Amino acid sequence: MSKPIVFVTRMLPQPALSRLLEAVDAEVWPAELPPDPDTLRLKTAGRDGLLCLLTDRIDDSLMEAAGLQLRVISNCAVGVDNVDLAAATRRGIPVGNTPGILTETTADFAFALLMAAARRVVEADAYVRDGKWHTWGLTTLLGQDVYGATLGIIGFGRIGQAVARRAAGFGMRVLVYSPSTTQEDNTITQTDLHTLLAESDFISLHIPLNKHTHHLIGPDEFSRMKPGTILINTARGPVVDPEALYTALKTGQIARAALDVTAPEPLPADHPLLTLDNLIIAPHIASASQATRGKMAEMAVDNLLAGLAGERLPYCANPAVYH
Ligand code: DGY
């Protein structure tokens, strides 16, 4: 019997890749950069399955062009804002994602950004390398205390909760604003968004990107923050209005920000945000530990193979497809 044919939009880590290649007839896109939209469309046409990354836009027209035989889309990420889930559901195509496995790794990185921004680690490194370290100074590179500060967490799913656990170790007071219902937890205080913005020393974003969260943090929200506030974004870039962020950092409306995600991604080298010293930017690597990326690839392969076999995906982002 012939194997199902699939397109994989980027090289996967081992052992996930070998397992996939044994089970299916796969074309794996070999380049570092993703296939452009026309190539992606061309390569997906006629395939039974698609394994993609968050950099690939999977819209209705791509599914249309793929053909009726396309029976599974497996996204190697927990976020699925790059996939038109409603269109996939309408077409009866289950979409897989990778929840849970990257929770702790992502929370570690959110906290690493928080600490680095609070204690100006990136500026301090540049200061030494630039030959500016002439003596021990009483007021050199003063930062903010993390211990005992108030952390506002926006979005209290798995990753938000994991960040709260880390904050407990630092004796932080944790405020939570969660657009969806949150279970009782006596280590945090649930509040409305405006209270969180006004009272937090650090604000960390952990919500998915959708039409309700697009530019959730804009000019009005920045104006409600304290001047010393540090904003951390490991969720999705467009949750923050980049122009408003630039103004808030440039004018001292907030103290600092640390981003793992930006809008757009990647950020062009001449983007105004990159002129700011009070901003740390990482290239979307919060889940990038060797172990976690390997497990994400395994989950993505599990989802793909289940979909190809006509089985329910172990991790399905559009369970309504089964109704
Ligand atoms: C995701 O999975 O959605 C992260 O942004 C990358 O790991």
Short mmCIF file of C-alpha atoms and ligand atoms in Angstrom, two decimals:
data_model
loop_
_atom_site.label_atom_id
_atom_site.label_comp_id
_atom_site.label_asym_id
_atom_site.label_seq_id
_atom_site.Cartn_x
_atom_site.Cartn_y
_atom_site.Cartn_z
CA MET A 1 0.00 0.00 0.00
CA SER A 2 1.40 3.42 -0.85
CA LYS A 3 2.25 5.78 1.95
CA PRO A 4 0.36 9.04 2.51
CA ILE A 5 2.10 12.03 1.00
CA VAL A 6 2.82 15.08 3.11
CA PHE A 7 4.59 18.40 2.94
CA VAL A 8 6.71 19.50 5.89
CA THR A 9 7.56 23.18 5.83
CA ARG A 10 10.89 22.96 7.69
CA MET A 11 13.48 20.44 8.79
CA LEU A 12 12.43 18.75 12.05
CA PRO A 13 14.80 17.72 14.84
CA GLN A 14 15.56 14.02 15.36
CA PRO A 15 14.23 11.52 16.26
CA ALA A 16 10.89 13.00 15.12
CA LEU A 17 12.13 13.45 11.56
CA SER A 18 13.18 9.80 11.10
CA ARG A 19 9.91 8.54 12.56
CA LEU A 20 8.00 10.74 10.12
CA LEU A 21 10.08 9.72 7.10
CA GLU A 22 9.53 6.03 7.89
CA ALA A 23 5.77 6.41 8.09
CA VAL A 24 4.99 8.72 5.18
CA ASP A 25 6.20 9.88 1.83
CA ALA A 26 7.36 13.34 2.90
CA GLU A 27 8.83 16.30 1.13
CA VAL A 28 10.69 18.37 3.72
CA TRP A 29 11.44 22.02 2.90
CA PRO A 30 15.21 22.19 3.41
CA ALA A 31 15.81 25.95 3.73
CA GLU A 32 16.14 28.07 6.88
CA LEU A 33 13.55 30.54 5.59
CA PRO A 34 9.95 29.36 5.18
CA PRO A 35 8.50 28.71 1.74
CA ASP A 36 6.86 31.84 0.33
CA PRO A 37 3.04 31.72 0.11
CA ASP A 38 2.94 30.67 -3.58
CA THR A 39 5.45 27.88 -3.02
CA LEU A 40 3.61 26.73 0.10
CA ARG A 41 0.37 26.57 -1.89
CA LEU A 42 2.05 24.65 -4.70
CA LYS A 43 3.74 22.20 -2.35
CA THR A 44 0.57 21.54 -0.33
CA ALA A 45 -1.55 20.86 -3.42
CA GLY A 46 -2.41 17.20 -3.72
CA ARG A 47 -0.89 16.25 -0.32
CA ASP A 48 -2.70 14.22 2.32
CA GLY A 49 -1.13 16.10 5.22
CA LEU A 50 0.72 19.28 6.05
CA LEU A 51 3.15 19.76 8.93
CA CYS A 52 3.81 23.48 9.33
CA LEU A 53 5.31 26.08 11.67
CA LEU A 54 3.92 29.32 13.08
CA THR A 55 5.66 31.23 10.26
CA ASP A 56 3.39 29.60 7.64
CA ARG A 57 0.06 31.29 6.95
CA ILE A 58 -2.52 28.55 6.45
CA ASP A 59 -5.67 30.25 5.18
CA ASP A 60 -8.84 29.11 3.52
CA SER A 61 -7.52 29.65 0.01
CA LEU A 62 -4.49 27.47 0.71
CA MET A 63 -6.80 24.69 1.97
CA GLU A 64 -8.94 25.13 -1.14
CA ALA A 65 -5.90 24.88 -3.40
CA ALA A 66 -4.63 21.85 -1.46
CA GLY A 67 -7.58 19.72 -2.55
CA LEU A 68 -10.15 17.55 -0.81
CA GLN A 69 -7.63 14.82 0.04
CA LEU A 70 -5.92 17.10 2.63
CA ARG A 71 -6.98 15.44 5.88
CA VAL A 72 -4.73 16.91 8.57
CA ILE A 73 -2.79 20.08 9.34
CA SER A 74 -0.25 19.71 12.14
CA ASN A 75 1.15 22.99 13.47
CA CYS A 76 4.41 22.59 15.38
CA ALA A 77 3.49 25.26 17.97
CA VAL A 78 0.93 25.72 20.68
CA GLY A 79 -0.29 28.99 19.14
CA VAL A 80 -2.47 28.52 16.08
CA ASP A 81 -3.12 32.13 15.06
CA ASN A 82 -1.37 31.37 11.74
CA VAL A 83 -4.09 28.85 10.83
CA ASP A 84 -7.65 29.75 9.87
CA LEU A 85 -9.24 27.30 12.34
CA ALA A 86 -12.81 28.15 11.32
CA ALA A 87 -12.02 27.36 7.69
CA ALA A 88 -10.31 24.10 8.65
CA THR A 89 -13.29 23.08 10.78
CA ARG A 90 -15.71 23.94 7.97
CA ARG A 91 -13.67 21.77 5.65
CA GLY A 92 -13.50 18.91 8.17
CA ILE A 93 -9.73 19.19 8.59
CA PRO A 94 -8.41 18.68 12.14
CA VAL A 95 -5.58 21.02 13.13
CA GLY A 96 -2.98 19.76 15.59
CA ASN A 97 -0.92 21.86 17.98
CA THR A 98 1.55 21.27 20.83
CA PRO A 99 0.06 22.43 24.15
CA GLY A 100 1.53 21.66 27.57
CA ILE A 101 4.96 20.50 26.51
CA LEU A 102 6.45 24.00 26.23
CA THR A 103 4.78 25.52 29.28
CA GLU A 104 7.68 25.43 31.73
CA THR A 105 10.33 26.27 29.13
CA THR A 106 8.36 29.32 28.00
CA ALA A 107 7.70 30.42 31.57
CA ASP A 108 11.43 30.11 32.32
CA PHE A 109 12.17 32.46 29.45
CA ALA A 110 9.45 34.95 30.40
CA PHE A 111 11.04 35.08 33.83
CA ALA A 112 14.53 35.35 32.30
CA LEU A 113 13.34 38.40 30.33
CA LEU A 114 11.72 39.85 33.45
CA MET A 115 14.94 39.49 35.44
CA ALA A 116 17.14 40.72 32.59
CA ALA A 117 15.00 43.83 32.10
CA ALA A 118 14.71 44.53 35.84
CA ARG A 119 18.47 44.27 36.42
CA ARG A 120 19.55 45.64 33.02
CA VAL A 121 21.63 42.56 32.19
CA VAL A 122 21.89 43.29 28.46
CA GLU A 123 22.89 46.93 29.04
CA ALA A 124 25.43 45.81 31.65
CA ASP A 125 27.07 43.38 29.24
CA ALA A 126 27.32 46.09 26.55
CA TYR A 127 28.71 48.53 29.14
CA VAL A 128 31.59 46.18 29.96
CA ARG A 129 32.31 45.24 26.34
CA ASP A 130 32.25 48.92 25.30
CA GLY A 131 35.06 49.67 27.79
CA LYS A 132 32.87 51.83 30.06
CA TRP A 133 33.64 49.88 33.26
CA HIS A 134 36.23 52.09 34.96
CA THR A 135 35.32 51.59 38.62
CA TRP A 136 32.68 50.23 40.99
CA GLY A 137 29.96 52.87 41.02
CA LEU A 138 27.32 53.41 43.65
CA THR A 139 24.77 54.43 41.02
CA THR A 140 25.99 52.41 38.05
CA LEU A 141 23.23 50.67 36.06
CA LEU A 142 20.65 50.81 38.81
CA GLY A 143 17.73 48.50 38.20
CA GLN A 144 14.55 47.44 39.94
CA ASP A 145 13.98 44.80 42.60
CA VAL A 146 12.07 41.75 41.55
CA TYR A 147 11.72 40.43 45.07
CA GLY A 148 8.55 41.78 46.68
CA ALA A 149 7.38 43.61 43.54
CA THR A 150 3.92 43.28 42.01
CA LEU A 151 3.62 41.16 38.88
CA GLY A 152 0.55 41.53 36.68
CA ILE A 153 -0.15 38.46 34.56
CA ILE A 154 -2.52 38.92 31.64
CA GLY A 155 -3.88 35.54 30.60
CA PHE A 156 -3.86 32.72 33.13
CA GLY A 157 -3.63 29.56 31.08
CA ARG A 158 -0.87 27.01 31.50
CA ILE A 159 2.02 29.43 30.85
CA GLY A 160 0.56 32.29 32.91
CA GLN A 161 0.16 29.90 35.85
CA ALA A 162 3.74 28.63 35.43
CA VAL A 163 5.01 32.22 35.55
CA ALA A 164 2.96 32.80 38.73
CA ARG A 165 4.66 29.78 40.35
CA ARG A 166 8.06 31.31 39.61
CA ALA A 167 6.91 34.68 40.97
CA ALA A 168 5.93 33.00 44.25
CA GLY A 169 9.58 32.02 44.72
CA PHE A 170 10.52 35.68 44.48
CA GLY A 171 7.96 36.75 47.06
CA MET A 172 6.05 38.71 44.44
CA ARG A 173 2.46 39.82 44.78
CA VAL A 174 0.68 38.44 41.72
CA LEU A 175 -2.29 40.14 40.08
CA VAL A 176 -4.08 38.26 37.33
CA TYR A 177 -6.38 39.48 34.61
CA SER A 178 -7.80 36.61 32.63
CA PRO A 179 -10.32 37.21 29.84
CA SER A 180 -11.57 33.62 30.31
CA THR A 181 -12.68 32.14 33.61
CA THR A 182 -9.91 31.33 36.04
CA GLN A 183 -10.03 28.72 38.75
CA GLU A 184 -9.68 29.74 42.40
CA ASP A 185 -6.05 30.14 43.41
CA ASN A 186 -5.15 31.73 46.73
CA THR A 187 -1.59 32.59 45.63
CA ILE A 188 -2.86 35.23 43.21
CA THR A 189 -5.36 38.09 43.18
CA GLN A 190 -7.74 38.25 40.26
CA THR A 191 -8.54 41.72 39.13
CA ASP A 192 -9.81 43.81 36.23
CA LEU A 193 -7.41 44.97 33.52
CA HIS A 194 -7.28 48.62 34.61
CA THR A 195 -6.37 47.76 38.21
CA LEU A 196 -3.67 45.39 37.00
CA LEU A 197 -2.21 48.04 34.67
CA ALA A 198 -2.20 50.67 37.42
CA GLU A 199 -0.74 48.55 40.23
CA SER A 200 1.84 46.28 38.56
CA ASP A 201 5.60 46.83 38.56
CA PHE A 202 5.94 44.08 35.94
CA ILE A 203 3.33 43.03 33.40
CA SER A 204 3.69 39.72 31.59
CA LEU A 205 1.45 38.75 28.65
CA HIS A 206 0.21 35.17 28.27
CA ILE A 207 -2.85 35.37 26.06
CA PRO A 208 -3.37 33.95 22.58
CA LEU A 209 -3.62 36.32 19.63
CA ASN A 210 -7.14 36.71 18.28
CA LYS A 211 -9.45 39.54 17.28
CA HIS A 212 -10.13 40.38 20.94
CA THR A 213 -6.46 40.54 21.97
CA HIS A 214 -5.02 42.31 18.91
CA HIS A 215 -3.41 45.55 20.24
CA LEU A 216 -4.81 44.80 23.70
CA ILE A 217 -1.94 46.91 25.00
CA GLY A 218 -2.14 50.27 23.23
CA PRO A 219 -1.86 54.00 24.06
CA ASP A 220 -4.64 53.95 26.66
CA GLU A 221 -3.20 50.91 28.46
CA PHE A 222 0.31 52.40 28.54
CA SER A 223 -1.10 55.63 29.97
CA ARG A 224 -2.53 53.62 32.89
CA MET A 225 0.81 52.00 33.79
CA LYS A 226 3.23 53.32 36.42
CA PRO A 227 6.36 55.07 35.05
CA GLY A 228 8.52 52.28 36.48
CA THR A 229 6.58 49.47 34.81
CA ILE A 230 8.40 46.75 32.87
CA LEU A 231 6.40 44.96 30.16
CA ILE A 232 7.23 41.38 29.13
CA ASN A 233 5.74 39.81 26.00
CA THR A 234 6.26 36.13 25.25
CA ALA A 235 2.76 35.68 23.80
CA ARG A 236 2.35 37.13 20.31
CA GLY A 237 3.71 40.41 18.91
CA PRO A 238 0.43 41.97 17.72
CA VAL A 239 -1.03 41.81 21.26
CA VAL A 240 0.98 45.02 21.77
CA ASP A 241 0.59 48.06 19.51
CA PRO A 242 4.25 48.60 18.44
CA GLU A 243 3.88 52.36 17.86
CA ALA A 244 2.35 52.85 21.29
CA LEU A 245 5.13 50.75 22.80
CA TYR A 246 7.76 52.86 21.08
CA THR A 247 6.18 56.07 22.41
CA ALA A 248 5.78 54.67 25.92
CA LEU A 249 9.45 53.61 26.08
CA LYS A 250 10.80 56.73 24.37
CA THR A 251 8.88 59.17 26.58
CA GLY A 252 9.46 57.27 29.83
CA GLN A 253 5.78 56.45 30.24
CA ILE A 254 7.07 52.99 31.21
CA ALA A 255 10.61 52.05 32.27
CA ARG A 256 11.49 49.08 30.11
CA ALA A 257 10.17 46.24 28.01
CA ALA A 258 11.42 42.80 27.05
CA LEU A 259 9.94 41.06 24.03
CA ASP A 260 10.30 37.57 22.67
CA VAL A 261 7.68 38.30 20.03
CA THR A 262 7.21 41.34 17.81
CA ALA A 263 4.99 42.72 15.08
CA PRO A 264 6.20 42.11 12.47
CA GLU A 265 8.44 39.08 12.88
CA PRO A 266 11.27 39.27 12.22
CA LEU A 267 11.68 42.94 13.09
CA PRO A 268 13.53 44.79 10.28
CA ALA A 269 17.01 45.95 11.30
CA ASP A 270 15.99 49.62 10.84
CA HIS A 271 12.85 49.37 12.99
CA PRO A 272 12.54 52.32 15.45
CA LEU A 273 12.16 49.93 18.42
CA LEU A 274 15.74 48.77 17.84
CA THR A 275 17.05 52.28 18.62
CA LEU A 276 15.87 52.04 22.24
CA ASP A 277 18.24 51.11 25.07
CA ASN A 278 15.41 50.33 27.46
CA LEU A 279 14.16 47.43 25.35
CA ILE A 280 15.37 43.83 25.12
CA ILE A 281 14.30 41.81 22.09
CA ALA A 282 14.77 38.08 21.51
CA PRO A 283 13.93 36.28 18.23
CA HIS A 284 10.88 34.27 19.43
CA ILE A 285 12.89 31.67 21.35
CA ALA A 286 10.90 31.25 24.58
CA SER A 287 10.27 27.56 23.90
CA ALA A 288 13.72 27.01 22.41
CA SER A 289 15.34 24.47 24.70
CA GLN A 290 16.75 21.41 22.98
CA ALA A 291 14.47 19.07 24.92
CA THR A 292 11.28 21.08 24.41
CA ARG A 293 11.73 21.68 20.69
CA GLY A 294 12.40 17.95 20.26
CA LYS A 295 9.19 17.10 22.12
CA MET A 296 7.21 19.66 20.12
CA ALA A 297 8.36 18.00 16.90
CA GLU A 298 7.35 14.58 18.31
CA MET A 299 3.89 15.89 19.17
CA ALA A 300 3.52 17.43 15.74
CA VAL A 301 4.42 14.09 14.15
CA ASP A 302 1.98 12.25 16.47
CA ASN A 303 -0.79 14.63 15.39
CA LEU A 304 0.05 14.29 11.71
CA LEU A 305 0.17 10.49 11.76
CA ALA A 306 -3.08 10.24 13.73
CA GLY A 307 -4.83 12.52 11.24
CA LEU A 308 -3.50 10.57 8.28
CA ALA A 309 -4.73 7.33 9.89
CA GLY A 310 -8.20 8.83 10.33
CA GLU A 311 -7.79 8.82 14.11
CA ARG A 312 -8.61 11.65 16.49
CA LEU A 313 -5.58 13.95 16.92
CA PRO A 314 -4.04 13.63 20.40
CA TYR A 315 -3.81 17.45 20.52
CA CYS A 316 -6.45 19.10 18.41
CA ALA A 317 -6.88 22.89 18.24
CA ASN A 318 -10.30 22.68 16.58
CA PRO A 319 -12.12 19.83 18.37
CA ALA A 320 -15.38 21.12 16.87
CA VAL A 321 -14.25 19.35 13.69
CA TYR A 322 -15.29 16.06 15.34
CA HIS A 323 -18.84 17.17 16.14
C1 DGY B 1 4.21 28.53 20.21
O1 DGY B 1 4.37 27.30 20.26
O2 DGY B 1 3.13 29.03 19.94
C2 DGY B 1 5.38 29.39 20.56
O3 DGY B 1 5.19 30.71 20.23
C3 DGY B 1 6.66 28.88 19.94
O4 DGY B 1 6.99 27.74 20.64
#
